[in-house]
C-alpha positions as YAML, in Angstrom:
chain: A
units: angstrom
residues:
- id: 1
  name: MET
  ca: [-17.60, -17.58, -20.40]
- id: 2
  name: ASP
  ca: [-16.08, -20.81, -22.23]
- id: 3
  name: LEU
  ca: [-14.75, -23.11, -19.43]
- id: 4
  name: LYS
  ca: [-11.94, -24.44, -21.70]
- id: 5
  name: ALA
  ca: [-10.99, -21.04, -22.74]
- id: 6
  name: ALA
  ca: [-10.90, -20.13, -18.86]
- id: 7
  name: GLU
  ca: [-8.54, -23.30, -18.19]
- id: 8
  name: MET
  ca: [-6.14, -22.21, -20.74]
- id: 9
  name: PHE
  ca: [-5.91, -18.72, -19.35]
- id: 10
  name: ILE
  ca: [-5.00, -20.04, -16.04]
- id: 11
  name: ALA
  ca: [-2.29, -22.29, -17.35]
- id: 12
  name: VAL
  ca: [-0.85, -19.27, -19.24]
- id: 13
  name: VAL
  ca: [-0.83, -17.46, -16.07]
- id: 14
  name: ARG
  ca: [0.75, -20.34, -13.86]
- id: 15
  name: ALA
  ca: [3.42, -21.10, -16.86]
- id: 16
  name: GLY
  ca: [4.59, -17.33, -17.19]
- id: 17
  name: SER
  ca: [4.05, -17.27, -20.94]
- id: 18
  name: LEU
  ca: [1.95, -18.76, -23.79]
- id: 19
  name: SER
  ca: [4.83, -20.64, -25.03]
- id: 20
  name: ALA
  ca: [5.58, -22.28, -21.54]
- id: 21
  name: ALA
  ca: [2.00, -23.20, -21.30]
- id: 22
  name: SER
  ca: [1.70, -24.82, -24.54]
- id: 23
  name: LEU
  ca: [4.83, -26.91, -23.60]
- id: 24
  name: LYS
  ca: [3.12, -28.15, -20.07]
- id: 25
  name: THR
  ca: [-0.16, -28.66, -21.68]
- id: 26
  name: ARG
  ca: [0.88, -29.86, -24.98]
- id: 27
  name: VAL
  ca: [-1.97, -27.66, -26.60]
- id: 28
  name: PRO
  ca: [-0.66, -25.86, -29.92]
- id: 29
  name: LEU
  ca: [0.30, -22.41, -28.89]
- id: 30
  name: ALA
  ca: [-2.15, -21.22, -31.66]
- id: 31
  name: THR
  ca: [-4.77, -22.52, -29.99]
- id: 32
  name: LEU
  ca: [-4.10, -21.25, -26.45]
- id: 33
  name: SER
  ca: [-3.44, -17.67, -27.68]
- id: 34
  name: ARG
  ca: [-6.93, -17.68, -29.87]
- id: 35
  name: ASN
  ca: [-8.88, -19.27, -26.91]
- id: 36
  name: VAL
  ca: [-7.42, -16.47, -24.44]
- id: 37
  name: ARG
  ca: [-7.89, -13.62, -27.20]
- id: 38
  name: GLN
  ca: [-11.70, -14.97, -27.53]
- id: 39
  name: LEU
  ca: [-11.87, -14.83, -23.71]
- id: 40
  name: GLU
  ca: [-10.82, -11.17, -23.87]
- id: 41
  name: GLU
  ca: [-13.18, -10.58, -26.39]
- id: 42
  name: ASP
  ca: [-16.17, -12.28, -24.54]
- id: 43
  name: LEU
  ca: [-15.56, -10.15, -21.47]
- id: 44
  name: GLY
  ca: [-14.49, -6.95, -23.13]
- id: 45
  name: VAL
  ca: [-11.30, -6.47, -21.36]
- id: 46
  name: GLN
  ca: [-7.54, -7.09, -21.80]
- id: 47
  name: LEU
  ca: [-6.35, -10.02, -19.42]
- id: 48
  name: LEU
  ca: [-2.74, -10.41, -20.31]
- id: 49
  name: GLU
  ca: [-0.12, -7.85, -21.47]
- id: 50
  name: ARG
  ca: [2.21, -9.90, -23.81]
- id: 51
  name: SER
  ca: [5.82, -9.10, -24.39]
- id: 52
  name: ALA
  ca: [9.05, -10.89, -25.52]
- id: 53
  name: ARG
  ca: [9.62, -11.64, -22.12]
- id: 54
  name: GLY
  ca: [6.11, -13.58, -21.43]
- id: 55
  name: THR
  ca: [2.94, -12.53, -19.91]
- id: 56
  name: LYS
  ca: [1.62, -10.19, -17.13]
- id: 57
  name: LEU
  ca: [-1.52, -10.25, -15.72]
- id: 58
  name: THR
  ca: [-3.81, -6.84, -16.14]
- id: 59
  name: ASP
  ca: [-5.59, -5.59, -13.12]
- id: 60
  name: ALA
  ca: [-8.78, -7.50, -14.75]
- id: 61
  name: GLY
  ca: [-6.79, -10.58, -15.28]
- id: 62
  name: MET
  ca: [-5.69, -10.66, -11.83]
- id: 63
  name: LEU
  ca: [-9.12, -10.55, -10.67]
- id: 64
  name: LEU
  ca: [-10.47, -13.22, -13.22]
- id: 65
  name: TYR
  ca: [-7.45, -15.33, -12.18]
- id: 66
  name: GLU
  ca: [-8.29, -15.26, -8.56]
- id: 67
  name: HIS
  ca: [-11.79, -16.29, -8.82]
- id: 68
  name: ALA
  ca: [-11.78, -18.71, -11.72]
- id: 69
  name: SER
  ca: [-8.68, -20.35, -10.98]
- id: 70
  name: ARG
  ca: [-10.53, -21.45, -7.54]
- id: 71
  name: GLY
  ca: [-13.43, -22.74, -9.60]
- id: 72
  name: ILE
  ca: [-11.50, -24.73, -12.05]
- id: 73
  name: ASP
  ca: [-9.37, -26.14, -9.38]
- id: 74
  name: ALA
  ca: [-12.32, -27.26, -7.26]
- id: 75
  name: LEU
  ca: [-13.68, -28.79, -10.46]
- id: 76
  name: HIS
  ca: [-10.37, -30.60, -10.85]
- id: 77
  name: GLU
  ca: [-10.57, -32.12, -7.26]
- id: 78
  name: GLY
  ca: [-14.52, -33.16, -7.77]
- id: 79
  name: GLU
  ca: [-13.40, -34.90, -10.90]
- id: 80
  name: LEU
  ca: [-10.73, -36.83, -8.91]
- id: 81
  name: ALA
  ca: [-12.90, -37.68, -6.00]
- id: 82
  name: VAL
  ca: [-15.43, -39.22, -8.51]
- id: 83
  name: THR
  ca: [-13.23, -41.22, -10.51]
- id: 84
  name: SER
  ca: [-10.67, -42.41, -7.99]
- id: 85
  name: HIS
  ca: [-10.96, -45.05, -5.10]
- id: 86
  name: GLN
  ca: [-12.41, -44.14, -2.25]
- id: 87
  name: THR
  ca: [-9.85, -45.89, -0.19]
- id: 88
  name: ALA
  ca: [-6.82, -44.18, -1.71]
- id: 89
  name: LEU
  ca: [-6.19, -40.70, -2.25]
- id: 90
  name: LYS
  ca: [-4.67, -39.92, -5.77]
- id: 91
  name: GLY
  ca: [-3.63, -36.52, -7.02]
- id: 92
  name: ARG
  ca: [-0.81, -33.86, -7.10]
- id: 93
  name: LEU
  ca: [0.23, -31.91, -4.15]
- id: 94
  name: ARG
  ca: [2.42, -29.03, -5.26]
- id: 95
  name: LEU
  ca: [4.85, -27.73, -2.24]
- id: 96
  name: SER
  ca: [7.39, -24.94, -1.44]
- id: 97
  name: ILE
  ca: [10.10, -25.37, 1.14]
- id: 98
  name: PRO
  ca: [13.23, -23.69, 2.01]
- id: 99
  name: PRO
  ca: [16.48, -24.95, 0.74]
- id: 100
  name: SER
  ca: [18.75, -27.36, 2.89]
- id: 101
  name: PHE
  ca: [15.67, -28.55, 4.97]
- id: 102
  name: GLU
  ca: [16.72, -31.89, 5.39]
- id: 103
  name: PRO
  ca: [13.98, -33.37, 7.97]
- id: 104
  name: TRP
  ca: [11.35, -32.45, 5.22]
- id: 105
  name: TRP
  ca: [12.86, -34.40, 2.73]
- id: 106
  name: GLU
  ca: [12.42, -37.55, 5.04]
- id: 107
  name: LEU
  ca: [8.97, -36.66, 6.22]
- id: 108
  name: LEU
  ca: [7.93, -36.37, 2.48]
- id: 109
  name: ALA
  ca: [9.33, -39.70, 1.76]
- id: 110
  name: GLY
  ca: [7.15, -41.02, 4.88]
- id: 111
  name: PHE
  ca: [4.13, -39.16, 3.57]
- id: 112
  name: GLN
  ca: [4.59, -40.66, -0.01]
- id: 113
  name: ARG
  ca: [4.82, -44.04, 1.42]
- id: 114
  name: GLU
  ca: [1.72, -43.80, 3.14]
- id: 115
  name: HIS
  ca: [0.13, -42.23, 0.09]
- id: 116
  name: PRO
  ca: [1.55, -43.85, -2.97]
- id: 117
  name: ASP
  ca: [-0.71, -42.59, -5.57]
- id: 118
  name: ILE
  ca: [-0.14, -38.84, -4.63]
- id: 119
  name: GLN
  ca: [2.31, -37.16, -6.81]
- id: 120
  name: VAL
  ca: [4.56, -34.40, -4.80]
- id: 121
  name: VAL
  ca: [5.96, -31.60, -6.60]
- id: 122
  name: VAL
  ca: [8.47, -29.61, -4.63]
- id: 123
  name: TYR
  ca: [9.83, -26.11, -5.39]
- id: 124
  name: THR
  ca: [12.59, -25.02, -3.18]
- id: 125
  name: THR
  ca: [13.11, -21.34, -2.40]
- id: 126
  name: GLU
  ca: [13.47, -19.03, 0.45]
- id: 127
  name: ARG
  ca: [11.79, -16.07, -1.49]
- id: 128
  name: ALA
  ca: [7.99, -15.44, -0.88]
- id: 129
  name: VAL
  ca: [5.94, -17.18, -3.25]
- id: 130
  name: ASP
  ca: [2.51, -16.31, -4.43]
- id: 131
  name: LEU
  ca: [0.43, -19.36, -3.90]
- id: 132
  name: SER
  ca: [-2.35, -18.56, -6.31]
- id: 133
  name: ILE
  ca: [-0.34, -17.25, -9.12]
- id: 134
  name: GLU
  ca: [2.30, -20.32, -8.84]
- id: 135
  name: GLY
  ca: [-0.06, -22.95, -8.16]
- id: 136
  name: ILE
  ca: [1.65, -23.75, -4.84]
- id: 137
  name: ASP
  ca: [-0.84, -25.56, -2.48]
- id: 138
  name: VAL
  ca: [1.26, -25.28, 0.82]
- id: 139
  name: VAL
  ca: [4.48, -23.72, 1.77]
- id: 140
  name: LEU
  ca: [6.82, -24.30, 4.50]
- id: 141
  name: ARG
  ca: [8.46, -21.10, 5.89]
- id: 142
  name: ILE
  ca: [10.43, -20.13, 8.90]
- id: 143
  name: GLY
  ca: [9.90, -16.86, 10.88]
- id: 144
  name: PRO
  ca: [6.95, -14.51, 11.61]
- id: 145
  name: VAL
  ca: [4.05, -14.67, 8.92]
- id: 146
  name: VAL
  ca: [1.98, -11.85, 8.57]
- id: 147
  name: HIS
  ca: [-0.56, -12.63, 5.43]
- id: 148
  name: GLU
  ca: [-4.02, -11.97, 5.67]
- id: 149
  name: SER
  ca: [-4.87, -13.96, 2.64]
- id: 150
  name: LEU
  ca: [-3.21, -16.88, 4.04]
- id: 151
  name: VAL
  ca: [-3.73, -19.52, 6.84]
- id: 152
  name: ALA
  ca: [-0.43, -20.16, 9.23]
- id: 153
  name: LYS
  ca: [-0.50, -23.65, 10.71]
- id: 154
  name: ARG
  ca: [2.52, -23.20, 13.38]
- id: 155
  name: LEU
  ca: [4.01, -26.60, 13.62]
- id: 156
  name: PHE
  ca: [7.17, -25.98, 16.09]
- id: 157
  name: ARG
  ca: [10.04, -23.57, 17.18]
- id: 158
  name: TYR
  ca: [13.51, -24.36, 17.38]
- id: 159
  name: ARG
  ca: [16.92, -22.40, 17.78]
- id: 160
  name: HIS
  ca: [20.37, -22.46, 15.61]
- id: 161
  name: VAL
  ca: [23.21, -23.58, 17.27]
- id: 162
  name: LEU
  ca: [26.72, -21.74, 17.12]
- id: 163
  name: VAL
  ca: [29.26, -24.55, 16.06]
- id: 164
  name: ALA
  ca: [32.90, -24.90, 15.24]
- id: 165
  name: SER
  ca: [35.29, -27.82, 14.94]
- id: 166
  name: PRO
  ca: [37.83, -29.16, 17.64]
- id: 167
  name: VAL
  ca: [40.57, -28.20, 14.88]
- id: 168
  name: LEU
  ca: [39.23, -24.39, 14.50]
- id: 169
  name: LEU
  ca: [39.24, -24.32, 18.35]
- id: 170
  name: GLU
  ca: [42.62, -25.88, 18.82]
- id: 171
  name: ARG
  ca: [43.73, -23.04, 16.63]
- id: 172
  name: PHE
  ca: [42.08, -19.93, 18.11]
- id: 173
  name: GLY
  ca: [40.90, -21.25, 21.60]
- id: 174
  name: THR
  ca: [37.32, -21.80, 22.70]
- id: 175
  name: PRO
  ca: [35.43, -18.54, 22.86]
- id: 176
  name: THR
  ca: [33.59, -18.20, 26.45]
- id: 177
  name: THR
  ca: [31.84, -14.69, 25.36]
- id: 178
  name: PRO
  ca: [30.23, -13.32, 22.42]
- id: 179
  name: ASP
  ca: [33.06, -10.80, 22.31]
- id: 180
  name: ALA
  ca: [35.68, -13.63, 21.89]
- id: 181
  name: LEU
  ca: [34.20, -14.78, 18.41]
- id: 182
  name: PHE
  ca: [35.74, -11.64, 16.90]
- id: 183
  name: ALA
  ca: [39.00, -13.60, 16.98]
- id: 184
  name: LEU
  ca: [37.52, -16.54, 14.86]
- id: 185
  name: PRO
  ca: [37.02, -16.66, 11.19]
- id: 186
  name: ALA
  ca: [33.21, -16.96, 10.87]
- id: 187
  name: ALA
  ca: [30.69, -17.98, 8.12]
- id: 188
  name: ILE
  ca: [27.03, -16.87, 7.90]
- id: 189
  name: TRP
  ca: [23.83, -17.53, 6.62]
- id: 190
  name: VAL
  ca: [22.31, -14.64, 3.95]
- id: 191
  name: ARG
  ca: [19.20, -14.52, 2.30]
- id: 192
  name: ASP
  ca: [20.82, -12.53, -0.60]
- id: 193
  name: ALA
  ca: [24.32, -11.11, -1.47]
- id: 194
  name: ASN
  ca: [23.30, -7.44, -0.18]
- id: 195
  name: THR
  ca: [22.44, -8.28, 3.21]
- id: 196
  name: HIS
  ca: [24.51, -9.27, 6.22]
- id: 197
  name: ARG
  ca: [22.34, -10.34, 9.16]
- id: 198
  name: PRO
  ca: [23.96, -10.03, 12.74]
- id: 199
  name: TRP
  ca: [24.24, -12.80, 15.65]
- id: 200
  name: ARG
  ca: [21.64, -12.40, 18.19]
- id: 201
  name: LEU
  ca: [23.24, -14.25, 21.09]
- id: 202
  name: GLY
  ca: [21.20, -14.09, 24.38]
- id: 203
  name: GLU
  ca: [21.00, -10.42, 25.16]
- id: 204
  name: ARG
  ca: [24.09, -9.45, 22.74]
- id: 205
  name: GLU
  ca: [24.24, -8.77, 18.78]
- id: 206
  name: ILE
  ca: [27.46, -8.95, 17.32]
- id: 207
  name: GLU
  ca: [28.86, -8.57, 13.75]
- id: 208
  name: PRO
  ca: [31.37, -11.54, 13.58]
- id: 209
  name: THR
  ca: [34.51, -11.67, 11.27]
- id: 210
  name: VAL
  ca: [33.16, -12.68, 8.18]
- id: 211
  name: VAL
  ca: [35.11, -14.67, 5.75]
- id: 212
  name: LEU
  ca: [31.83, -16.46, 4.28]
- id: 213
  name: ALA
  ca: [28.23, -15.63, 3.30]
- id: 214
  name: VAL
  ca: [26.09, -18.12, 1.63]
- id: 215
  name: ASN
  ca: [22.61, -19.20, 1.51]
- id: 216
  name: ASP
  ca: [23.26, -22.57, 2.02]
- id: 217
  name: TYR
  ca: [23.28, -24.68, 5.65]
- id: 218
  name: LEU
  ca: [24.92, -27.46, 4.12]
- id: 219
  name: HIS
  ca: [27.48, -25.64, 3.02]
- id: 220
  name: LEU
  ca: [28.14, -23.80, 6.20]
- id: 221
  name: ARG
  ca: [28.03, -27.24, 8.07]
- id: 222
  name: GLN
  ca: [30.69, -28.51, 5.37]
- id: 223
  name: ARG
  ca: [32.99, -25.47, 6.19]
- id: 224
  name: ALA
  ca: [32.60, -25.69, 9.62]
- id: 225
  name: ILE
  ca: [33.29, -29.38, 9.58]
- id: 226
  name: ALA
  ca: [36.22, -28.66, 7.86]
- id: 227
  name: GLY
  ca: [37.77, -26.19, 10.46]
- id: 228
  name: ASP
  ca: [37.62, -23.24, 8.25]
- id: 229
  name: VAL
  ca: [34.99, -21.28, 10.28]
- id: 230
  name: VAL
  ca: [32.82, -20.77, 13.14]
- id: 231
  name: THR
  ca: [28.76, -20.73, 12.15]
- id: 232
  name: GLU
  ca: [25.55, -21.11, 12.85]
- id: 233
  name: LEU
  ca: [23.27, -24.08, 12.18]
- id: 234
  name: PRO
  ca: [19.73, -25.23, 12.35]
- id: 235
  name: PRO
  ca: [19.94, -28.09, 15.34]
- id: 236
  name: PHE
  ca: [18.63, -31.00, 12.86]
- id: 237
  name: ILE
  ca: [21.43, -30.20, 10.34]
- id: 238
  name: ALA
  ca: [24.14, -30.15, 12.80]
- id: 239
  name: ALA
  ca: [22.77, -32.89, 15.19]
- id: 240
  name: GLU
  ca: [24.68, -35.78, 13.48]
- id: 241
  name: ALA
  ca: [28.20, -33.86, 13.58]
- id: 242
  name: LEU
  ca: [27.93, -32.64, 17.12]
- id: 243
  name: GLY
  ca: [26.85, -36.18, 18.19]
- id: 244
  name: ASP
  ca: [29.99, -37.66, 16.71]
- id: 245
  name: GLY
  ca: [32.65, -34.98, 17.98]
- id: 246
  name: ARG
  ca: [32.89, -33.47, 14.24]
- id: 247
  name: LEU
  ca: [31.68, -30.34, 15.76]
- id: 248
  name: VAL
  ca: [31.36, -28.62, 19.29]
- id: 249
  name: ALA
  ca: [28.25, -26.28, 20.58]
- id: 250
  name: LEU
  ca: [29.52, -22.91, 21.48]
- id: 251
  name: LEU
  ca: [28.24, -20.64, 24.13]
- id: 252
  name: PRO
  ca: [25.07, -22.26, 25.08]
- id: 253
  name: ASP
  ca: [24.43, -19.81, 27.89]
- id: 254
  name: HIS
  ca: [23.98, -17.33, 25.16]
- id: 255
  name: PRO
  ca: [21.30, -18.63, 22.67]
- id: 256
  name: PHE
  ca: [19.89, -17.63, 19.12]
- id: 257
  name: PRO
  ca: [16.45, -16.29, 19.30]
- id: 258
  name: ASP
  ca: [13.65, -18.82, 18.78]
- id: 259
  name: LEU
  ca: [12.34, -19.53, 15.22]
- id: 260
  name: GLU
  ca: [8.82, -20.45, 14.25]
- id: 261
  name: VAL
  ca: [8.08, -22.84, 11.39]
- id: 262
  name: SER
  ca: [4.54, -22.65, 9.82]
- id: 263
  name: MET
  ca: [2.67, -24.12, 7.05]
- id: 264
  name: LEU
  ca: [1.00, -21.72, 4.55]
- id: 265
  name: TYR
  ca: [-2.23, -22.50, 2.40]
- id: 266
  name: GLN
  ca: [-4.94, -19.73, 0.96]
- id: 267
  name: ARG
  ca: [-7.36, -18.68, 3.22]
- id: 268
  name: GLN
  ca: [-10.43, -18.16, 0.86]
- id: 269
  name: ARG
  ca: [-9.91, -21.65, -0.71]
- id: 270
  name: HIS
  ca: [-11.09, -24.99, 1.25]
- id: 271
  name: PRO
  ca: [-8.29, -27.28, 1.14]
- id: 272
  name: SER
  ca: [-8.68, -30.62, -1.06]
- id: 273
  name: ARG
  ca: [-8.44, -33.97, 0.39]
- id: 274
  name: VAL
  ca: [-4.74, -34.24, -0.36]
- id: 275
  name: VAL
  ca: [-3.76, -31.08, 0.90]
- id: 276
  name: ARG
  ca: [-5.62, -31.97, 4.16]
- id: 277
  name: ALA
  ca: [-4.16, -35.51, 4.27]
- id: 278
  name: TYR
  ca: [-0.63, -33.58, 4.11]
- id: 279
  name: LEU
  ca: [-1.55, -31.00, 6.83]
- id: 280
  name: ASP
  ca: [-2.75, -33.96, 8.91]
- id: 281
  name: TYR
  ca: [0.39, -35.95, 8.53]
- id: 282
  name: CYS
  ca: [2.62, -33.05, 9.31]
- id: 283
  name: ASP
  ca: [0.84, -32.57, 12.64]
- id: 284
  name: ARG
  ca: [1.17, -36.35, 13.26]
- id: 285
  name: VAL
  ca: [4.78, -37.01, 12.67]
- id: 286
  name: VAL
  ca: [6.59, -33.86, 12.76]
- id: 287
  name: GLY
  ca: [8.39, -34.54, 16.06]
- id: 288
  name: ARG
  ca: [9.50, -37.74, 14.95]
- id: 289
  name: TYR
  ca: [11.80, -36.03, 11.90]
- id: 290
  name: LEU
  ca: [12.83, -33.00, 14.14]
- id: 291
  name: ALA
  ca: [13.82, -34.57, 17.35]
- id: 292
  name: GLY
  ca: [16.81, -32.55, 17.04]
- id: 293
  name: ALA
  ca: [15.22, -29.16, 16.64]
...
C-alpha cells in the first residue's frame, strides 16, 4: 500500500470531501482523487462513497481508516520527536470543549504559556464527536461517559446554582420552596430546540415557567443579571455576579445534582507527548481555574 496515497485518503476523511481536503492540504484536487482511486484499485475495494454533498466511508473504508490513521499519526509524531528540540514540546493539540466553558479558556492560555511551541486547535460543541474521524485528540465533556473505545479521565464534579437578580426578587418575592418558582419567569439551558430538561432540585423535579430556552450559559447569565429571569448556571460562570451582588443564589437546601467533568481520548492509541503534557497539566492546575465549582 502506497504511504502517500494512504495519507491523502486520511486527509479526505478528516476534511469531509475531496475539495475540502485539497484546500486544507494544498494538494491539487485531481492528485487527491487519483491517489484515492489508485488506493482503492490496489486494495480491490471501494473506500469512499462520493456525492455532491461530500464523501462517506464504506465499511471497508472505515476499517482502513481506523488502522491507517493510527499508523500515520504515529509516524508524524515520530518525525516530530526526532526533528524537534528535546527541551521543548512542539506540535498541534486538537481539542473539543463545551460552549461557554470559560475557565477552560484560561486554562488553555496557561498551558500555551508553559508550552509556547504547541499550536492548540479548539472545536467548541456539545454534540458527541468521533475522535478518530474528526481528528480530535482530547474531548472535554460534562456528564456520564460510557464509550468502550475511549478512556475517560475524570477531573472533578460540580453543581449548578439557581440564581436571580435582586431586581427580579423585588418584583416577585424570594422563593423559599421549589413550588414557589412557578410564579417566576424562568430561562433554561437546552441541548437542542426540541428537548426541555426539568429542574431537579433536591428530591423535587419541577417544570419551571419557561420564557427562554437557549444552549448558551453566557446568554442565560446576561438575562438573569438584567432581571428578566430565574435560571441555573455553572458556579464558575455565576461566581463573579454572585460575588458583587448582581445575582443571588436561591434554594441552597434544594441543590442541583452533581455533574461530572471528564477528558476523553482514544483507548487504542498511545497518547503522544503533546497529549500527555496536556493531560498532566490539566491534572495539576485544574483546581486553580475552577475554584468556584
